[in-house]
Short mmCIF file of C-alpha atoms and ligand atoms in Angstrom, two decimals:
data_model
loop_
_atom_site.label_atom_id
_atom_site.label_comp_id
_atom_site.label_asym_id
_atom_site.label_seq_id
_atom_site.Cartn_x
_atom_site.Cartn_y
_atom_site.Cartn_z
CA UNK P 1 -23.56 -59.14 -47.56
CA UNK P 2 -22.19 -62.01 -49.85
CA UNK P 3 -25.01 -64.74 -50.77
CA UNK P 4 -23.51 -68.28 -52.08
CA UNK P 5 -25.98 -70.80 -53.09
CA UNK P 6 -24.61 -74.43 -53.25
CA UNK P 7 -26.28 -77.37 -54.46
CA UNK P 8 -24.65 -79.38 -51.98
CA UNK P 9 -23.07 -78.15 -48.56
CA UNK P 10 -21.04 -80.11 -45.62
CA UNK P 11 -22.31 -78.84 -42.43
CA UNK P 12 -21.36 -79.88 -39.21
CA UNK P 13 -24.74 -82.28 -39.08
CA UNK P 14 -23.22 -83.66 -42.63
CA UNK P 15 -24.74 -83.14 -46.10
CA UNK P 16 -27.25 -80.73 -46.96
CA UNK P 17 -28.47 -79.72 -50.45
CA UNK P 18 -29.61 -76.35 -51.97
CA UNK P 19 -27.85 -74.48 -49.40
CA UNK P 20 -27.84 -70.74 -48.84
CA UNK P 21 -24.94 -68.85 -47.24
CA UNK P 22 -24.95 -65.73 -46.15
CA UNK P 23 -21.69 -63.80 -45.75
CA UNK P 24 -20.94 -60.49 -43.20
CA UNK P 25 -17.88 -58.64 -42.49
CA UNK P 26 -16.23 -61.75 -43.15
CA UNK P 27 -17.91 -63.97 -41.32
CA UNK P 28 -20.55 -67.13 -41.72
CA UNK P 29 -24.00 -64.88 -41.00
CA UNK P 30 -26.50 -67.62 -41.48
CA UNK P 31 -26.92 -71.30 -43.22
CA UNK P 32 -30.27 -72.23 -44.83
CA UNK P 33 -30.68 -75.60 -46.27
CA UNK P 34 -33.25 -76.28 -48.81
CA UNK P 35 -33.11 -72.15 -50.28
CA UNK P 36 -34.57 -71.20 -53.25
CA UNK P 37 -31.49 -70.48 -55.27
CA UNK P 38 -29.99 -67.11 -54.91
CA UNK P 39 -26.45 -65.05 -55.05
CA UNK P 40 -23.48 -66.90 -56.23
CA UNK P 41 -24.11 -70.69 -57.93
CA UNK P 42 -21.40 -73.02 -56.26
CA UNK P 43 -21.09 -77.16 -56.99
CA UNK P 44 -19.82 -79.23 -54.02
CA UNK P 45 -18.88 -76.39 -50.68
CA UNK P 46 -16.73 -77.46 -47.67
CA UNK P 47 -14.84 -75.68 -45.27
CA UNK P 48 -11.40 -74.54 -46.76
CA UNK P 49 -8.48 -76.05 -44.52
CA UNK P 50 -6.28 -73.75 -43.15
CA UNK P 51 -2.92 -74.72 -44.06
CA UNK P 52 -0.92 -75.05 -40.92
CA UNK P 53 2.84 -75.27 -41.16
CA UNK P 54 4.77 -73.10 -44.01
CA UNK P 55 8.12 -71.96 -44.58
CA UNK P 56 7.27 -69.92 -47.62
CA UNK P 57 10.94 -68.78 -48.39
CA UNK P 58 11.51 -72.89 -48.94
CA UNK P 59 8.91 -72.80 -51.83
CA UNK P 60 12.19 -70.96 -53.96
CA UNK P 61 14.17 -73.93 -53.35
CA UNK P 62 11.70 -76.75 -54.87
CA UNK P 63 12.99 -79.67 -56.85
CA UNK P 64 16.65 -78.11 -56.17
CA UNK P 65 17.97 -80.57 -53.70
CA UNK P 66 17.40 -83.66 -55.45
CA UNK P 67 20.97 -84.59 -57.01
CA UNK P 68 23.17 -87.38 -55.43
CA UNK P 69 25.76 -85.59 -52.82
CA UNK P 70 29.11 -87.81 -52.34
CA UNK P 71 27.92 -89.61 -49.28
CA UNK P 72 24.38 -90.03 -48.54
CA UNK P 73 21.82 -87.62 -48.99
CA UNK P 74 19.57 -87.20 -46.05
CA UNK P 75 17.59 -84.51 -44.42
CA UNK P 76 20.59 -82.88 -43.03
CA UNK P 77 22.17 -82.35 -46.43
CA UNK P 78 19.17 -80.40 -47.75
CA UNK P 79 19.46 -78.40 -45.13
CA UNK P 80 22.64 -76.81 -45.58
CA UNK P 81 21.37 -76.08 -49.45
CA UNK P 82 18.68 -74.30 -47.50
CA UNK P 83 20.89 -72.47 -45.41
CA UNK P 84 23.12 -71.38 -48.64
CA UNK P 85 20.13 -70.24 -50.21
CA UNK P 86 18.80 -68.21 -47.47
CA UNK P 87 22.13 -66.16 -46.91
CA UNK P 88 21.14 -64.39 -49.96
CA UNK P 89 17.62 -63.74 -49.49
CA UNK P 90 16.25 -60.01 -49.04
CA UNK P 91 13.15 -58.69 -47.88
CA UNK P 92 11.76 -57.55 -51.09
CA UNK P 93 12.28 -61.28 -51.91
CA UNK P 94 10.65 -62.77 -48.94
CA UNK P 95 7.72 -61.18 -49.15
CA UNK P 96 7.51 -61.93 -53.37
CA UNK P 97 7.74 -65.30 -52.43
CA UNK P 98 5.36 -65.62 -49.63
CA UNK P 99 2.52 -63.68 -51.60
CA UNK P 100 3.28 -66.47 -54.42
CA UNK P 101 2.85 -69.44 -52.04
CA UNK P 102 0.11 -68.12 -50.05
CA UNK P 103 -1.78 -67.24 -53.58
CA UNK P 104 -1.12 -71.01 -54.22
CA UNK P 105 -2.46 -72.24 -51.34
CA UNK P 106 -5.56 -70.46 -51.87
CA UNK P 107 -5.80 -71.89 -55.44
CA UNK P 108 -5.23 -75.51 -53.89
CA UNK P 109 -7.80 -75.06 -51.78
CA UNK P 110 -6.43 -73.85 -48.38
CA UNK P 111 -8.46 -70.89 -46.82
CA UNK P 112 -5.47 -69.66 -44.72
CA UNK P 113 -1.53 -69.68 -44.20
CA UNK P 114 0.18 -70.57 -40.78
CA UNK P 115 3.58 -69.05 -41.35
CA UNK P 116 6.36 -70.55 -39.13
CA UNK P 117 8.66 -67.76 -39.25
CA UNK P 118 12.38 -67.78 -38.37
CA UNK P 119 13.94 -65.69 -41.32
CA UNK P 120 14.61 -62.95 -39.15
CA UNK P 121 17.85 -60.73 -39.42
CA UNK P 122 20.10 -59.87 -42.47
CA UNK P 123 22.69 -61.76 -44.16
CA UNK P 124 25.60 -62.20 -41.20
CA UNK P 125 22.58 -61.78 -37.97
CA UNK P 126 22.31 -58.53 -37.83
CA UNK P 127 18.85 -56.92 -37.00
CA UNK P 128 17.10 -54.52 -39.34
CA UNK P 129 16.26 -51.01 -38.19
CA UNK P 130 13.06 -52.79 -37.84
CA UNK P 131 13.77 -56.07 -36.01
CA UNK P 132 10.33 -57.51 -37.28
CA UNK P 133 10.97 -56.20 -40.62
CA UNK P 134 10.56 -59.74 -42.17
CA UNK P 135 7.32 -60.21 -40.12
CA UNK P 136 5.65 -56.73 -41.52
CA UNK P 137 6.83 -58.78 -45.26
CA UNK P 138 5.06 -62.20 -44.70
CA UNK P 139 2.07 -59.58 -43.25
CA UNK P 140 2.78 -57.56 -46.70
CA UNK P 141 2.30 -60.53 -48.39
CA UNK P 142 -0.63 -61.61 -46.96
CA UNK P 143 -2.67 -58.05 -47.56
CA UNK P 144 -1.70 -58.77 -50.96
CA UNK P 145 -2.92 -62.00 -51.33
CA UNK P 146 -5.51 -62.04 -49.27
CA UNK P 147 -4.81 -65.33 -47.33
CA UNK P 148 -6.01 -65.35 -43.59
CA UNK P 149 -2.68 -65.44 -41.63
CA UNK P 150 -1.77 -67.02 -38.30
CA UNK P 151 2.03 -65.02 -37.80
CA UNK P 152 4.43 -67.35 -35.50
CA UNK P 153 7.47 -65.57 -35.21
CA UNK P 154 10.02 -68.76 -33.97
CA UNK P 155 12.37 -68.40 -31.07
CA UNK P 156 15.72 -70.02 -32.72
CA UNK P 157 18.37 -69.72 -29.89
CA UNK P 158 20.78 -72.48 -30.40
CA UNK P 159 22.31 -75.30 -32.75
CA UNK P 160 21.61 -78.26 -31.23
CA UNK P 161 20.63 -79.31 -27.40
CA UNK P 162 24.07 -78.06 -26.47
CA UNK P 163 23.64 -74.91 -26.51
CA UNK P 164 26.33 -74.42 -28.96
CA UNK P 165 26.03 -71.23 -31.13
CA UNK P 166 24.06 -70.48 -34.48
CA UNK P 167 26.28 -70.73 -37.68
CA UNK P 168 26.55 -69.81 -41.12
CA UNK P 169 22.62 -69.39 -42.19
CA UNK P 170 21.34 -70.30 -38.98
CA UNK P 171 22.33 -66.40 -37.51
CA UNK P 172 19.79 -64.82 -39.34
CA UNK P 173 17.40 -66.95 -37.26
CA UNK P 174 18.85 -65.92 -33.80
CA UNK P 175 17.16 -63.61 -31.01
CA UNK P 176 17.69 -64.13 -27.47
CA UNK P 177 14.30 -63.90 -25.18
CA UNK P 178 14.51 -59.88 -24.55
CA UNK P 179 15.72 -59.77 -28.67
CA UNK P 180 12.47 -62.11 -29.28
CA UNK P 181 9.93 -60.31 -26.95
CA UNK P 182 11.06 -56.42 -29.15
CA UNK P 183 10.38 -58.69 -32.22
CA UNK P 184 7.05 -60.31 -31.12
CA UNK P 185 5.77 -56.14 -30.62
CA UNK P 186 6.54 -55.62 -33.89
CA UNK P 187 4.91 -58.53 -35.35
CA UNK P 188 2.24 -57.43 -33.14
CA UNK P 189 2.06 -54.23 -34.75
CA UNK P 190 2.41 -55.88 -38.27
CA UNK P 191 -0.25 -58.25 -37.71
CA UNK P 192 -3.18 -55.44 -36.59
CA UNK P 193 -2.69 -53.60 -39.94
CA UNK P 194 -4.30 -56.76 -41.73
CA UNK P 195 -7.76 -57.91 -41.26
CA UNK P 196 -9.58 -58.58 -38.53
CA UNK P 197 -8.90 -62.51 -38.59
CA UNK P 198 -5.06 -62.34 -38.96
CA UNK P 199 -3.86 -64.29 -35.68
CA UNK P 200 -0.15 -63.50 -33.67
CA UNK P 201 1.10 -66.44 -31.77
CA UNK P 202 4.86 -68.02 -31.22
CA UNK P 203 6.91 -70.74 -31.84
CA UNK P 204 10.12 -72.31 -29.81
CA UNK P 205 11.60 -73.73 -33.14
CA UNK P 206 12.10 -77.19 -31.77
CA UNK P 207 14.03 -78.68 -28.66
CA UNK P 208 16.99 -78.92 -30.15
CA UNK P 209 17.01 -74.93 -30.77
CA UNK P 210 15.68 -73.69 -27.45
CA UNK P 211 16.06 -73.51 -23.78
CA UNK P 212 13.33 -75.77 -21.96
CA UNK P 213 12.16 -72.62 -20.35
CA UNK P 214 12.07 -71.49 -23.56
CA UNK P 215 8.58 -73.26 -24.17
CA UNK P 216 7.28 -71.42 -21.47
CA UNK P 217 8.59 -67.70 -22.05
CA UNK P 218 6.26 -68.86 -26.16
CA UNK P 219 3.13 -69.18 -24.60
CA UNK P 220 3.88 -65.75 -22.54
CA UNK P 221 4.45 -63.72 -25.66
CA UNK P 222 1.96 -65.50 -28.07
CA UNK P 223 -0.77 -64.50 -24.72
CA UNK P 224 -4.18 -65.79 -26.49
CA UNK P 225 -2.53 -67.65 -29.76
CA UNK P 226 -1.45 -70.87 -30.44
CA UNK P 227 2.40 -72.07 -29.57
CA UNK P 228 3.57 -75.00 -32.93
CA UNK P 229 6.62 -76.48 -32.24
CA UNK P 230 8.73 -78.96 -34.33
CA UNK P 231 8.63 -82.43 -32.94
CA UNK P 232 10.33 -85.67 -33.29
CA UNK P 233 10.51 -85.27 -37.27
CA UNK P 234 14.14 -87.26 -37.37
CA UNK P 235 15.59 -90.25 -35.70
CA UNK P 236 19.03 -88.22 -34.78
CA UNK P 237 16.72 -85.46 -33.53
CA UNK P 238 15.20 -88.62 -31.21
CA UNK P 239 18.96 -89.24 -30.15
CA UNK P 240 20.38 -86.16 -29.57
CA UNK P 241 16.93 -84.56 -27.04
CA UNK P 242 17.23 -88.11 -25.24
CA UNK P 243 21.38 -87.51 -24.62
CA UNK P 244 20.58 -84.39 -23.75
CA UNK P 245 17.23 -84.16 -21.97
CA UNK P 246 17.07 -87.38 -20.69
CA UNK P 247 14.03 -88.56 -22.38
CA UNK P 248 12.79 -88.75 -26.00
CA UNK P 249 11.38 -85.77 -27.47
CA UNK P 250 7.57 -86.12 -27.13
CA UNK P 251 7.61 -88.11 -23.78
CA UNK P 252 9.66 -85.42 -22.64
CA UNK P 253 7.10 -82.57 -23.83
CA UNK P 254 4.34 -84.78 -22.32
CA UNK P 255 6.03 -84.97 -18.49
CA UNK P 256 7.68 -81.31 -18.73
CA UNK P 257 5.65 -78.98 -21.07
CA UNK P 258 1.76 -79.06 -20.38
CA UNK P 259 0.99 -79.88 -23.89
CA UNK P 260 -2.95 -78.77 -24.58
CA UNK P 261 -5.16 -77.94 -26.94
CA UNK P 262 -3.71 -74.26 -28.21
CA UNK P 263 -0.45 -76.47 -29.05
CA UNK P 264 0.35 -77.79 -32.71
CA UNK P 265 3.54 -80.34 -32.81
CA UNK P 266 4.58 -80.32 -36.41
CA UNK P 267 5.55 -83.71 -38.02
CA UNK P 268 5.55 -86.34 -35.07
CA UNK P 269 6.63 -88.91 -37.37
CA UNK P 270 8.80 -90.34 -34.47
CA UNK P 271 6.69 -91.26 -31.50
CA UNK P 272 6.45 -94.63 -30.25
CA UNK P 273 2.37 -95.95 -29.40
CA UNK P 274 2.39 -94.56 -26.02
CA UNK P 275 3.38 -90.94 -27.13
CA UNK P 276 1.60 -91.08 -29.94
CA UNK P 277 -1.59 -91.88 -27.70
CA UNK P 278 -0.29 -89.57 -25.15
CA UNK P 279 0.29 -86.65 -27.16
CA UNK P 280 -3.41 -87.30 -28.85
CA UNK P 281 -5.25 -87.10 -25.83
CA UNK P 282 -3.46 -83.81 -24.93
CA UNK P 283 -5.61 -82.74 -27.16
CA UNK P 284 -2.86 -80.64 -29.43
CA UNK P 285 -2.89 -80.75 -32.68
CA UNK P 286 -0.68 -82.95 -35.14
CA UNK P 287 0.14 -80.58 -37.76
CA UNK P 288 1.22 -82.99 -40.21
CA UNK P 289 3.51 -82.07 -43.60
CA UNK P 290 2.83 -85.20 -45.47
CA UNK P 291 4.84 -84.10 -49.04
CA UNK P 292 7.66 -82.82 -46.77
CA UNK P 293 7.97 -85.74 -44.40
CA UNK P 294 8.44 -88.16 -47.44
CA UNK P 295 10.74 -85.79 -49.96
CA UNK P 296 13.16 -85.55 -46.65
CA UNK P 297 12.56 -89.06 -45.60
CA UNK P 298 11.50 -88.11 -42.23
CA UNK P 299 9.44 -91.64 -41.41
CA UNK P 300 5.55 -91.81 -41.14
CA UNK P 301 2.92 -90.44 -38.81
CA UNK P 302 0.76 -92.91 -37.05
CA UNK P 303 -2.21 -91.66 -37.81
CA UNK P 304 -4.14 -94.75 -37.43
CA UNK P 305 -3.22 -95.14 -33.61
CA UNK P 306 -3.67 -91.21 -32.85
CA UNK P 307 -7.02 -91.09 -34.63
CA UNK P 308 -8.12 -94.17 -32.54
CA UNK P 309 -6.89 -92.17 -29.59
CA UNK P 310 -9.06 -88.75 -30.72
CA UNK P 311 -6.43 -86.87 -31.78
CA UNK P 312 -6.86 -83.48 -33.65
CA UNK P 313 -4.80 -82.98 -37.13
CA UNK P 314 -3.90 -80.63 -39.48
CA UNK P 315 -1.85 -80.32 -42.45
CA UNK P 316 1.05 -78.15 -43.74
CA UNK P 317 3.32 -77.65 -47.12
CA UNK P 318 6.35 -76.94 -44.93
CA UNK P 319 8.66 -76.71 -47.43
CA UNK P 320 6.32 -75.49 -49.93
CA UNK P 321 8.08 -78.40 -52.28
CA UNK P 322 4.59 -79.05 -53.60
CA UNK P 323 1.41 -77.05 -52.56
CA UNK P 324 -1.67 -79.20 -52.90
CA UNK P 325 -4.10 -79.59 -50.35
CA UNK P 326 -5.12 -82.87 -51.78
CA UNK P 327 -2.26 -84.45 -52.14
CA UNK P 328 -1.34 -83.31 -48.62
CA UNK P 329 -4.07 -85.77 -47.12
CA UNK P 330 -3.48 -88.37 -49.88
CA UNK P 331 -0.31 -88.88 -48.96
CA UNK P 332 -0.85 -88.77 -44.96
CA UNK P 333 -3.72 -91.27 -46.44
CA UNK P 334 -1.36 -94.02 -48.67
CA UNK P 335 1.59 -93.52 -46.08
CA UNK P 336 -0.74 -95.79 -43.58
CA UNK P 337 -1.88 -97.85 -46.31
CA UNK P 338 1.84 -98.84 -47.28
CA UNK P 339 2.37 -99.50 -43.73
CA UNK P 340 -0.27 -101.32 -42.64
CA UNK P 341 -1.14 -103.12 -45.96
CA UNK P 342 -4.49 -101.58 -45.82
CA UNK P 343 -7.06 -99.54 -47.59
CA UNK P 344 -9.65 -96.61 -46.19
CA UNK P 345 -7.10 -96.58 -43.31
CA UNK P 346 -8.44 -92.90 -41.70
CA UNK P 347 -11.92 -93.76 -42.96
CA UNK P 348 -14.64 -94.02 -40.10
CA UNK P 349 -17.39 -95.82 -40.32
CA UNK P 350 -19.87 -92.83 -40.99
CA UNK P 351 -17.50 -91.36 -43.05
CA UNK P 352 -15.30 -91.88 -46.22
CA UNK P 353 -11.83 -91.48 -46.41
CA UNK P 354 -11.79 -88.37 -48.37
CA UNK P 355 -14.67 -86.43 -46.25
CA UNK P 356 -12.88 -87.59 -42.90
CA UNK P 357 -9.60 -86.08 -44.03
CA UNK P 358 -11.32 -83.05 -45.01
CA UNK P 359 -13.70 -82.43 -41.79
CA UNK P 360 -10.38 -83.06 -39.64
CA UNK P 361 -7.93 -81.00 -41.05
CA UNK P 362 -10.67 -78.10 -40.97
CA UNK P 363 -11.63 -78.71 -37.76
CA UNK P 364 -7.79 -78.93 -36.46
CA UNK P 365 -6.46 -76.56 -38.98
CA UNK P 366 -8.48 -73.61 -37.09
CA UNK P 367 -7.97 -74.76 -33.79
CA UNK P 368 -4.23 -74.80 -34.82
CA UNK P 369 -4.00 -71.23 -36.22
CA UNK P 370 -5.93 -69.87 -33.30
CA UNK P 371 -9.18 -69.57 -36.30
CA UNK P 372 -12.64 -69.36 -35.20
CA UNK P 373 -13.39 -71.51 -38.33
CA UNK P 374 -13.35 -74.87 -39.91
CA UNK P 375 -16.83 -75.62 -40.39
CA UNK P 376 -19.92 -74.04 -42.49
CA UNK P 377 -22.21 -72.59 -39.49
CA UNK P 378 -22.86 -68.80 -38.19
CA UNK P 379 -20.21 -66.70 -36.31
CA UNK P 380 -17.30 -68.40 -37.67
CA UNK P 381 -14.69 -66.63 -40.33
CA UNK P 382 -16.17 -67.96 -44.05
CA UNK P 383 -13.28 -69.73 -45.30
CA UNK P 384 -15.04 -72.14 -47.77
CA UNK P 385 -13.99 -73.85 -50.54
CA UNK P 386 -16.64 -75.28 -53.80
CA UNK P 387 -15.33 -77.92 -55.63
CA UNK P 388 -16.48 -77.58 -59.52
CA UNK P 389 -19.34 -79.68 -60.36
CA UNK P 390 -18.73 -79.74 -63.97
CA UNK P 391 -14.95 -81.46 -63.75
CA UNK P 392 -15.14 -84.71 -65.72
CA UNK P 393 -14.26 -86.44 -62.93
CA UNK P 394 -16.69 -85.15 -60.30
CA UNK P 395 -19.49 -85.86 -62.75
CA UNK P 396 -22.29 -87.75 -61.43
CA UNK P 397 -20.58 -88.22 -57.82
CA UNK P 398 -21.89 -86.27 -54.60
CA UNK P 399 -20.97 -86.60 -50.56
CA UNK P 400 -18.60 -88.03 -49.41
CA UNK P 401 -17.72 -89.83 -52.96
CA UNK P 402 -17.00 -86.40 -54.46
CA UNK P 403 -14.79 -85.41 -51.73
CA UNK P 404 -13.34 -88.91 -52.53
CA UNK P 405 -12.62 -87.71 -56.20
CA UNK P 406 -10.92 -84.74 -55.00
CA UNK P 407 -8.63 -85.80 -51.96
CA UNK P 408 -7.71 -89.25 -53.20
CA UNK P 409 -7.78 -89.21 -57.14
CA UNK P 410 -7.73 -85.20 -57.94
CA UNK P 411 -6.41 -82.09 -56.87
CA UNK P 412 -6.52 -78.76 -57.26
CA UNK P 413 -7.88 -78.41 -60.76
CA UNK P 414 -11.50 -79.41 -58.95
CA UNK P 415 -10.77 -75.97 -57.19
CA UNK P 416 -13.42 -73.70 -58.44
CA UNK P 417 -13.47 -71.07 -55.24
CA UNK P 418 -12.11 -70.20 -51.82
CA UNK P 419 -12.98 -67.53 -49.76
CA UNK P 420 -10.83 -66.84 -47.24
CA UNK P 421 -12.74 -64.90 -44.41
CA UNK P 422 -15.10 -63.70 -46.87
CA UNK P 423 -12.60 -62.22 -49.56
CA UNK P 424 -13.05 -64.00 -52.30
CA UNK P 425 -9.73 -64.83 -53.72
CA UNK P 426 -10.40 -67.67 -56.14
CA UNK P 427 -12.50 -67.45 -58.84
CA UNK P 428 -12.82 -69.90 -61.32
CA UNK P 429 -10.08 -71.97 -60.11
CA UNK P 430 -7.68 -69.08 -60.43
CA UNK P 431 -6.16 -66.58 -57.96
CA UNK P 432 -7.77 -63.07 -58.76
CA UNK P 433 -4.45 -61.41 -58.28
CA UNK P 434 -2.63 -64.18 -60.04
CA UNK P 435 -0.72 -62.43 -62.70
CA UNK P 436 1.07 -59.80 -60.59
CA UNK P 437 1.63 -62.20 -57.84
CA UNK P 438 3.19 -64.83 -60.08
CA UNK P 439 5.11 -61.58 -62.36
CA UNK P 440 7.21 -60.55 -58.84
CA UNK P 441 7.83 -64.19 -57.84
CA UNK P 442 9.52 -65.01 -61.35
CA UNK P 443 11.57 -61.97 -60.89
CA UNK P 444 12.53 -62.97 -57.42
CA UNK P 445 13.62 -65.97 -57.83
CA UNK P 446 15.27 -66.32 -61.08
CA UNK P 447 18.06 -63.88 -59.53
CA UNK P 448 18.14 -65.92 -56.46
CA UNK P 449 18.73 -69.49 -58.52
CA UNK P 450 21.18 -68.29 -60.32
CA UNK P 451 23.41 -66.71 -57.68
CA UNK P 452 23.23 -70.67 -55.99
ZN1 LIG U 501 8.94 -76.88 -40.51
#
């Protein structure tokens, strides 16, 4: 049994101060406001977000697609750097790299890692012996680091709504359904050697990669876990699922794919009002990549309009450019503000910008990995993160104005701890397996950079 003693706490009925929590088998045993102070000291304690959309082999590539190409740059021309750079990548390397990024998620505040996984096959498509060989490395990665882990394996069929054949980079990502169902039973098998709160669900990569009955045949295999999918992130994505499937890409999933609340559409940052209201009171979540959307340029989220409509959100690093769970919802924050020439645009009227963001993204974080967590309160998996009281800038401020401090002016240097399902993983704003997790990244990378 862990004890944590905060002097201030957000439960779900809001603030509470002197705050005992008691930890079991990695799980929220009991909350007691108003304790006599006991176990572990903590400042400011909220639920940790999980982080809900990750590609953590991108996090190699950071801040190397940012040169001037001879015509214009766009989303599509980062891509094929991506796919250059992942014709090399091993499995030793894959896993190095996903232990670094989930360590820094953890360290940013995140209590757990939804890994959208498509890196499947070697160099040229081929399987390994063990056709979930790069699942049992994210896994590996994640018993290292000791990040909860939602596992989506994607479905990656084709290279556009044509149906026209993987290329180049792209075949590592290829299975066909019986190739996919063999892989989800090893991921299956990858998954129950980690901790009890590790989650398996799927992924149908997007609509331009996948069969419509594709969507379906996901939920099948992922049986109890949550199906993501990437949706409407680009306007030639918009174009090309409207030539093909007759209608734009989320009123499409609204009339043909029963989307409900154990679905999370990544990026929606092209939805006109009535999808955006549609899709909200589906009641999927928006797993939103706010750093991502705007270093590719994919356009802005409405996240005034789905709030109003009670949507559920989340947020994601996706490409791991930048991993700051702060920045994450400052960003999804400002980006409505430039819009709308606004200020406190997600605020609600019982709650402050920076608490809102917070609550939310917990609360639709877990429902998005498939969690039973998100909030401080007994029976749910004790991913919490304390804010440290004795930053400069956190001095004096408490509630919803700290929270304030840290989403909209800090970061993760106000990150004192996280426990992730109970293990505590940061301590004193650093990872406790830091040094070896950063050593094997360094190695693993500076090879890779070079080779590009
Ligand atoms: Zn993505």
């Amino acid at each position: 049994m862990q004890v944590i003693h905060a002097a201030q706490a957000l439960l779900p009925e809001g603030w509470a101060r002197e705050v005992r929590v008691e930890i079991g088998d990695g799980r929220i045993a009991q909350v007691t406001p108003g304790a006599a102070p006991d176990g572990q000291r903590v400042g400011l304690l909220t639920p940790a977000p999980v982080n809900v959309h990750s590609h953590a082999f991108q996090r190699a590539m950071a801040g190397l697609a940012e040169r001037r190409g001879p015509s214009r740059d766009s989303f599509w021309t980062w891509r094929e750097l991506m796919y250059r750079f992942l014709e090399r990548l091993t499995p030793e390397e894959v896993e190095a790299i996903a232990g670094f990024v989930q360590m820094e998620m953890l360290e940013a505040g995140f209590g757990a890692s939804v890994e959208f996984h498509y890196l499947h096959h070697a160099p040229g498509g081929a399987p390994y012996d063990d056709r979930a060989e790069m699942c049992a490395r994210i896994a590996a990665a994640a018993a290292t680091s000791g990040a909860g882990l939602t596992l989506l394996p994607v479905l990656y069929r084709f290279g556009g709504c044509d149906g026209r054949p993987l290329d180049g980079g792209q075949r590592r990502f290829g299975n066909d359904p019986q190739g996919f169902a063999r892989l989800m039973e090893g991921a299956a098998r990858a998954i129950a050697a980690l901790p009890d709160d590790a989650v398996l669900g799927a992924a149908p990569h997007s609509l331009r990669a996948v069969a419509p009955a594709d969507l379906g045949l996901c939920a099948t295999l992922a049986g109890e876990g949550p199906v993501h999918m990437h949706l409407a992130e680009q306007a030639a994505e918009v174009e090309e699922v409207e030539a093909a499937l007759g209608a734009r890409p989320v009123r499409w999933v609204l009339e043909n794919a029963a989307p409900s609340p154990r679905w999370c559409f990544v990026h929606c940052t092209q939805m006109t009002p009535d999808e955006t209201e549609g899709l909200a009171r589906s009641g999927a979540v928006a797993g939103l990549c706010p750093l991502t959307e705007a270093s590719l340029g994919d356009g802005t989220f409405d996240g005034v309009r789905w709030s109003s409509a009670g949507g559920a959100l989340a947020v994601g690093s996706d490409s791991n450019i930048r991993i700051s769970l702060a920045e994450e919802l400052r960003q999804l924050e400002t980006s409505q503000r430039l819009r709308d020439r606004s200020r406190a645009a997600l605020a609600t009227p019982d709650r402050s910008t920076g608490r809102r963001l917070i609550e939310d993204a917990a609360l639709g974080g877990a429902q998005a990995a498939g969690r039973p967590a998100g909030a401080i309160a007994p029976g749910l998996w004790a991913d919490l993160l304390a804010l440290d009281a004795t930053h400069p800038d956190l001095a004096g401020l408490d509630g919803d104005t700290a929270l304030d401090a840290f989403a909209m002016a800090g970061g993760s240097e106000m990150v004192a701890d996280v426990w992730s399902a109970g293990r505590h993983v940061v301590t004193g704003g650093r990872h406790v397996r830091r040094d070896a997790i950063a050593r094997r990244y360094r190695e693993a990378v500076a090879g890779l950079r070079a080779a590009l």
